[in-house]
Amino acid sequence: MLAMQPSLRLQLLFQLVFLAGAAVLTVGLCAVLLAGGDPTGLFVPLVLLWTACTAVVVLFGTYLMRRYVLDPLTRLALDADALASGDLSPAVFAHESRELAELASRYRAMAESLLDAQSHVVRVEKLAGIG
Protein backbone atom coordinates (compact mmCIF):
# COMPACT_ATOMS: atom_id res chain seq x y z
CA MET A 1 0.00 0.00 0.00
CA LEU A 2 2.88 2.40 0.74
CA ALA A 3 4.49 1.79 -2.66
CA MET A 4 1.53 3.44 -4.39
CA GLN A 5 2.11 6.78 -2.66
CA PRO A 6 4.61 9.19 -4.22
CA SER A 7 7.60 10.08 -2.07
CA LEU A 8 7.74 13.36 -0.23
CA ARG A 9 11.00 14.12 -2.02
CA LEU A 10 9.40 13.87 -5.46
CA GLN A 11 6.33 15.85 -4.48
CA LEU A 12 8.31 18.71 -2.98
CA LEU A 13 10.87 18.79 -5.78
CA PHE A 14 8.20 18.75 -8.48
CA GLN A 15 6.28 21.60 -6.84
CA LEU A 16 9.46 23.61 -6.31
CA VAL A 17 10.58 23.16 -9.93
CA PHE A 18 7.12 24.02 -11.22
CA LEU A 19 6.99 27.19 -9.13
CA ALA A 20 10.50 28.30 -10.08
CA GLY A 21 9.95 27.51 -13.77
CA ALA A 22 6.73 29.49 -13.85
CA ALA A 23 8.42 32.41 -12.09
CA VAL A 24 11.37 32.42 -14.50
CA LEU A 25 9.12 32.31 -17.55
CA THR A 26 6.87 35.04 -16.19
CA VAL A 27 9.75 37.34 -15.27
CA GLY A 28 11.57 36.68 -18.54
CA LEU A 29 8.51 37.30 -20.68
CA CYS A 30 7.57 40.44 -18.71
CA ALA A 31 11.12 41.77 -19.07
CA VAL A 32 11.03 41.20 -22.85
CA LEU A 33 7.63 42.85 -23.21
CA LEU A 34 8.54 45.82 -21.00
CA ALA A 35 11.77 46.35 -22.94
CA GLY A 36 9.74 46.44 -26.14
CA GLY A 37 11.36 43.36 -27.62
CA ASP A 38 9.82 40.71 -29.80
CA PRO A 39 9.07 37.58 -27.68
CA THR A 40 9.29 35.28 -30.72
CA GLY A 41 12.82 36.46 -31.49
CA LEU A 42 13.93 35.77 -27.92
CA PHE A 43 12.37 32.33 -27.66
CA VAL A 44 15.68 30.45 -27.59
CA PRO A 45 17.29 32.68 -24.90
CA LEU A 46 14.14 32.39 -22.77
CA VAL A 47 14.17 28.60 -23.08
CA LEU A 48 17.89 28.50 -22.19
CA LEU A 49 17.26 30.75 -19.18
CA TRP A 50 14.39 28.55 -18.08
CA THR A 51 16.49 25.38 -18.49
CA ALA A 52 19.42 26.81 -16.54
CA CYS A 53 17.20 28.06 -13.73
CA THR A 54 15.38 24.74 -13.57
CA ALA A 55 18.69 22.88 -13.30
CA VAL A 56 19.83 25.17 -10.47
CA VAL A 57 16.52 24.77 -8.65
CA VAL A 58 16.63 20.97 -9.00
CA LEU A 59 20.19 20.71 -7.69
CA PHE A 60 19.89 23.25 -4.91
CA GLY A 61 16.35 22.16 -4.06
CA THR A 62 17.48 18.56 -3.72
CA TYR A 63 20.24 19.61 -1.34
CA LEU A 64 17.92 21.78 0.76
CA MET A 65 15.21 19.15 0.83
CA ARG A 66 17.65 16.50 1.98
CA ARG A 67 19.16 18.77 4.64
CA TYR A 68 16.01 20.29 6.10
CA VAL A 69 13.34 17.64 5.49
CA LEU A 70 14.56 14.16 4.65
CA ASP A 71 17.55 13.84 7.00
CA PRO A 72 15.59 15.16 10.02
CA LEU A 73 12.72 12.79 9.20
CA THR A 74 15.20 9.90 9.02
CA ARG A 75 16.61 10.89 12.43
CA LEU A 76 13.07 11.13 13.81
CA ALA A 77 12.27 7.67 12.44
CA LEU A 78 15.43 6.26 14.08
CA ASP A 79 14.43 7.88 17.36
CA ALA A 80 10.92 6.39 17.03
CA ASP A 81 12.45 2.95 16.37
CA ALA A 82 14.57 3.30 19.51
CA LEU A 83 11.48 4.27 21.51
CA ALA A 84 9.55 1.33 20.07
CA SER A 85 12.26 -1.02 21.28
CA GLY A 86 11.90 0.41 24.80
CA ASP A 87 15.01 2.60 24.81
CA LEU A 88 13.96 5.72 26.73
CA SER A 89 17.43 7.21 26.93
CA PRO A 90 17.62 10.84 25.87
CA ALA A 91 17.51 11.46 22.15
CA VAL A 92 20.89 11.41 20.46
CA PHE A 93 19.72 13.53 17.53
CA ALA A 94 19.29 17.26 17.76
CA HIS A 95 16.54 18.47 15.49
CA GLU A 96 17.23 21.70 13.62
CA SER A 97 13.64 22.90 13.48
CA ARG A 98 11.27 23.68 16.31
CA GLU A 99 8.48 21.62 14.72
CA LEU A 100 10.54 18.44 14.46
CA ALA A 101 11.93 18.89 17.98
CA GLU A 102 8.35 19.24 19.24
CA LEU A 103 7.27 16.15 17.31
CA ALA A 104 10.20 14.19 18.76
CA SER A 105 9.29 15.24 22.30
CA ARG A 106 5.68 14.19 21.69
CA TYR A 107 6.90 10.80 20.47
CA ARG A 108 8.91 10.46 23.67
CA ALA A 109 5.97 11.46 25.86
CA MET A 110 3.71 8.99 24.05
CA ALA A 111 6.24 6.17 24.44
CA GLU A 112 6.67 6.90 28.16
CA SER A 113 2.90 6.98 28.61
CA LEU A 114 2.49 3.67 26.80
CA LEU A 115 5.24 2.02 28.85
CA ASP A 116 3.63 3.32 32.07
CA ALA A 117 0.26 1.94 30.98
CA GLN A 118 1.85 -1.39 30.08
CA SER A 119 3.59 -1.68 33.45
CA HIS A 120 0.29 -0.81 35.18
CA VAL A 121 -1.49 -3.58 33.27
CA VAL A 122 1.24 -6.06 34.27
CA ARG A 123 0.90 -5.04 37.93
CA VAL A 124 -2.89 -5.40 37.80
CA GLU A 125 -2.59 -8.85 36.22
CA LYS A 126 -0.11 -9.96 38.87
CA LEU A 127 -2.37 -8.72 41.67
CA ALA A 128 -5.37 -10.42 40.05
CA GLY A 129 -3.42 -13.67 39.85
CA ILE A 130 -2.44 -13.45 43.49
CA GLY A 131 -5.92 -12.46 44.67
mmCIF file of C-alpha atoms in Angstrom:
data_model
loop_
_atom_site.group_PDB
_atom_site.id
_atom_site.type_symbol
_atom_site.label_atom_id
_atom_site.label_comp_id
_atom_site.label_asym_id
_atom_site.label_seq_id
_atom_site.Cartn_x
_atom_site.Cartn_y
_atom_site.Cartn_z
ATOM 1 C CA MET A 1 0.000 0.000 0.000
ATOM 2 C CA LEU A 2 2.875 2.403 0.737
ATOM 3 C CA ALA A 3 4.491 1.785 -2.655
ATOM 4 C CA MET A 4 1.534 3.442 -4.393
ATOM 5 C CA GLN A 5 2.105 6.777 -2.661
ATOM 6 C CA PRO A 6 4.612 9.191 -4.223
ATOM 7 C CA SER A 7 7.601 10.076 -2.073
ATOM 8 C CA LEU A 8 7.744 13.363 -0.225
ATOM 9 C CA ARG A 9 10.999 14.124 -2.025
ATOM 10 C CA LEU A 10 9.403 13.868 -5.456
ATOM 11 C CA GLN A 11 6.328 15.846 -4.476
ATOM 12 C CA LEU A 12 8.312 18.714 -2.983
ATOM 13 C CA LEU A 13 10.867 18.793 -5.777
ATOM 14 C CA PHE A 14 8.201 18.754 -8.485
ATOM 15 C CA GLN A 15 6.281 21.598 -6.836
ATOM 16 C CA LEU A 16 9.460 23.609 -6.314
ATOM 17 C CA VAL A 17 10.582 23.158 -9.930
ATOM 18 C CA PHE A 18 7.125 24.017 -11.222
ATOM 19 C CA LEU A 19 6.995 27.187 -9.133
ATOM 20 C CA ALA A 20 10.504 28.297 -10.080
ATOM 21 C CA GLY A 21 9.954 27.511 -13.768
ATOM 22 C CA ALA A 22 6.734 29.491 -13.851
ATOM 23 C CA ALA A 23 8.423 32.407 -12.092
ATOM 24 C CA VAL A 24 11.373 32.423 -14.495
ATOM 25 C CA LEU A 25 9.123 32.311 -17.551
ATOM 26 C CA THR A 26 6.873 35.040 -16.188
ATOM 27 C CA VAL A 27 9.746 37.341 -15.271
ATOM 28 C CA GLY A 28 11.572 36.676 -18.540
ATOM 29 C CA LEU A 29 8.509 37.298 -20.675
ATOM 30 C CA CYS A 30 7.566 40.440 -18.714
ATOM 31 C CA ALA A 31 11.119 41.773 -19.073
ATOM 32 C CA VAL A 32 11.030 41.200 -22.855
ATOM 33 C CA LEU A 33 7.625 42.852 -23.207
ATOM 34 C CA LEU A 34 8.541 45.820 -21.002
ATOM 35 C CA ALA A 35 11.772 46.348 -22.938
ATOM 36 C CA GLY A 36 9.738 46.444 -26.145
ATOM 37 C CA GLY A 37 11.359 43.357 -27.617
ATOM 38 C CA ASP A 38 9.823 40.709 -29.797
ATOM 39 C CA PRO A 39 9.065 37.579 -27.680
ATOM 40 C CA THR A 40 9.287 35.283 -30.723
ATOM 41 C CA GLY A 41 12.820 36.465 -31.489
ATOM 42 C CA LEU A 42 13.928 35.772 -27.923
ATOM 43 C CA PHE A 43 12.369 32.326 -27.662
ATOM 44 C CA VAL A 44 15.683 30.455 -27.586
ATOM 45 C CA PRO A 45 17.292 32.678 -24.904
ATOM 46 C CA LEU A 46 14.144 32.392 -22.768
ATOM 47 C CA VAL A 47 14.174 28.599 -23.078
ATOM 48 C CA LEU A 48 17.887 28.504 -22.187
ATOM 49 C CA LEU A 49 17.263 30.752 -19.184
ATOM 50 C CA TRP A 50 14.387 28.551 -18.076
ATOM 51 C CA THR A 51 16.494 25.382 -18.495
ATOM 52 C CA ALA A 52 19.422 26.810 -16.541
ATOM 53 C CA CYS A 53 17.197 28.060 -13.732
ATOM 54 C CA THR A 54 15.378 24.743 -13.572
ATOM 55 C CA ALA A 55 18.690 22.879 -13.299
ATOM 56 C CA VAL A 56 19.830 25.167 -10.473
ATOM 57 C CA VAL A 57 16.519 24.765 -8.653
ATOM 58 C CA VAL A 58 16.629 20.968 -9.000
ATOM 59 C CA LEU A 59 20.195 20.709 -7.694
ATOM 60 C CA PHE A 60 19.890 23.249 -4.907
ATOM 61 C CA GLY A 61 16.349 22.161 -4.062
ATOM 62 C CA THR A 62 17.482 18.559 -3.718
ATOM 63 C CA TYR A 63 20.238 19.613 -1.339
ATOM 64 C CA LEU A 64 17.922 21.785 0.757
ATOM 65 C CA MET A 65 15.211 19.148 0.835
ATOM 66 C CA ARG A 66 17.653 16.501 1.983
ATOM 67 C CA ARG A 67 19.159 18.767 4.638
ATOM 68 C CA TYR A 68 16.006 20.293 6.102
ATOM 69 C CA VAL A 69 13.337 17.644 5.488
ATOM 70 C CA LEU A 70 14.559 14.162 4.648
ATOM 71 C CA ASP A 71 17.550 13.839 7.001
ATOM 72 C CA PRO A 72 15.592 15.161 10.025
ATOM 73 C CA LEU A 73 12.724 12.789 9.201
ATOM 74 C CA THR A 74 15.199 9.905 9.024
ATOM 75 C CA ARG A 75 16.605 10.888 12.433
ATOM 76 C CA LEU A 76 13.075 11.131 13.808
ATOM 77 C CA ALA A 77 12.275 7.669 12.439
ATOM 78 C CA LEU A 78 15.435 6.257 14.077
ATOM 79 C CA ASP A 79 14.428 7.882 17.356
ATOM 80 C CA ALA A 80 10.923 6.392 17.029
ATOM 81 C CA ASP A 81 12.449 2.949 16.368
ATOM 82 C CA ALA A 82 14.566 3.298 19.508
ATOM 83 C CA LEU A 83 11.478 4.268 21.506
ATOM 84 C CA ALA A 84 9.548 1.332 20.074
ATOM 85 C CA SER A 85 12.258 -1.024 21.277
ATOM 86 C CA GLY A 86 11.904 0.408 24.801
ATOM 87 C CA ASP A 87 15.013 2.599 24.809
ATOM 88 C CA LEU A 88 13.963 5.717 26.733
ATOM 89 C CA SER A 89 17.435 7.209 26.930
ATOM 90 C CA PRO A 90 17.624 10.841 25.875
ATOM 91 C CA ALA A 91 17.509 11.460 22.148
ATOM 92 C CA VAL A 92 20.887 11.411 20.462
ATOM 93 C CA PHE A 93 19.719 13.528 17.531
ATOM 94 C CA ALA A 94 19.290 17.265 17.762
ATOM 95 C CA HIS A 95 16.542 18.475 15.485
ATOM 96 C CA GLU A 96 17.227 21.700 13.616
ATOM 97 C CA SER A 97 13.643 22.900 13.485
ATOM 98 C CA ARG A 98 11.266 23.683 16.312
ATOM 99 C CA GLU A 99 8.481 21.618 14.723
ATOM 100 C CA LEU A 100 10.543 18.441 14.459
ATOM 101 C CA ALA A 101 11.928 18.888 17.983
ATOM 102 C CA GLU A 102 8.350 19.239 19.244
ATOM 103 C CA LEU A 103 7.274 16.154 17.312
ATOM 104 C CA ALA A 104 10.202 14.193 18.761
ATOM 105 C CA SER A 105 9.286 15.245 22.305
ATOM 106 C CA ARG A 106 5.682 14.190 21.689
ATOM 107 C CA TYR A 107 6.902 10.801 20.468
ATOM 108 C CA ARG A 108 8.912 10.461 23.667
ATOM 109 C CA ALA A 109 5.970 11.461 25.860
ATOM 110 C CA MET A 110 3.709 8.990 24.046
ATOM 111 C CA ALA A 111 6.243 6.175 24.442
ATOM 112 C CA GLU A 112 6.673 6.897 28.156
ATOM 113 C CA SER A 113 2.905 6.979 28.614
ATOM 114 C CA LEU A 114 2.489 3.672 26.796
ATOM 115 C CA LEU A 115 5.235 2.024 28.850
ATOM 116 C CA ASP A 116 3.632 3.323 32.072
ATOM 117 C CA ALA A 117 0.260 1.943 30.981
ATOM 118 C CA GLN A 118 1.848 -1.390 30.080
ATOM 119 C CA SER A 119 3.591 -1.676 33.453
ATOM 120 C CA HIS A 120 0.292 -0.807 35.176
ATOM 121 C CA VAL A 121 -1.491 -3.585 33.266
ATOM 122 C CA VAL A 122 1.244 -6.056 34.265
ATOM 123 C CA ARG A 123 0.897 -5.044 37.935
ATOM 124 C CA VAL A 124 -2.887 -5.405 37.803
ATOM 125 C CA GLU A 125 -2.591 -8.848 36.215
ATOM 126 C CA LYS A 126 -0.115 -9.964 38.872
ATOM 127 C CA LEU A 127 -2.369 -8.720 41.673
ATOM 128 C CA ALA A 128 -5.371 -10.424 40.046
ATOM 129 C CA GLY A 129 -3.416 -13.666 39.847
ATOM 130 C CA ILE A 130 -2.435 -13.448 43.491
ATOM 131 C CA GLY A 131 -5.920 -12.461 44.665
#
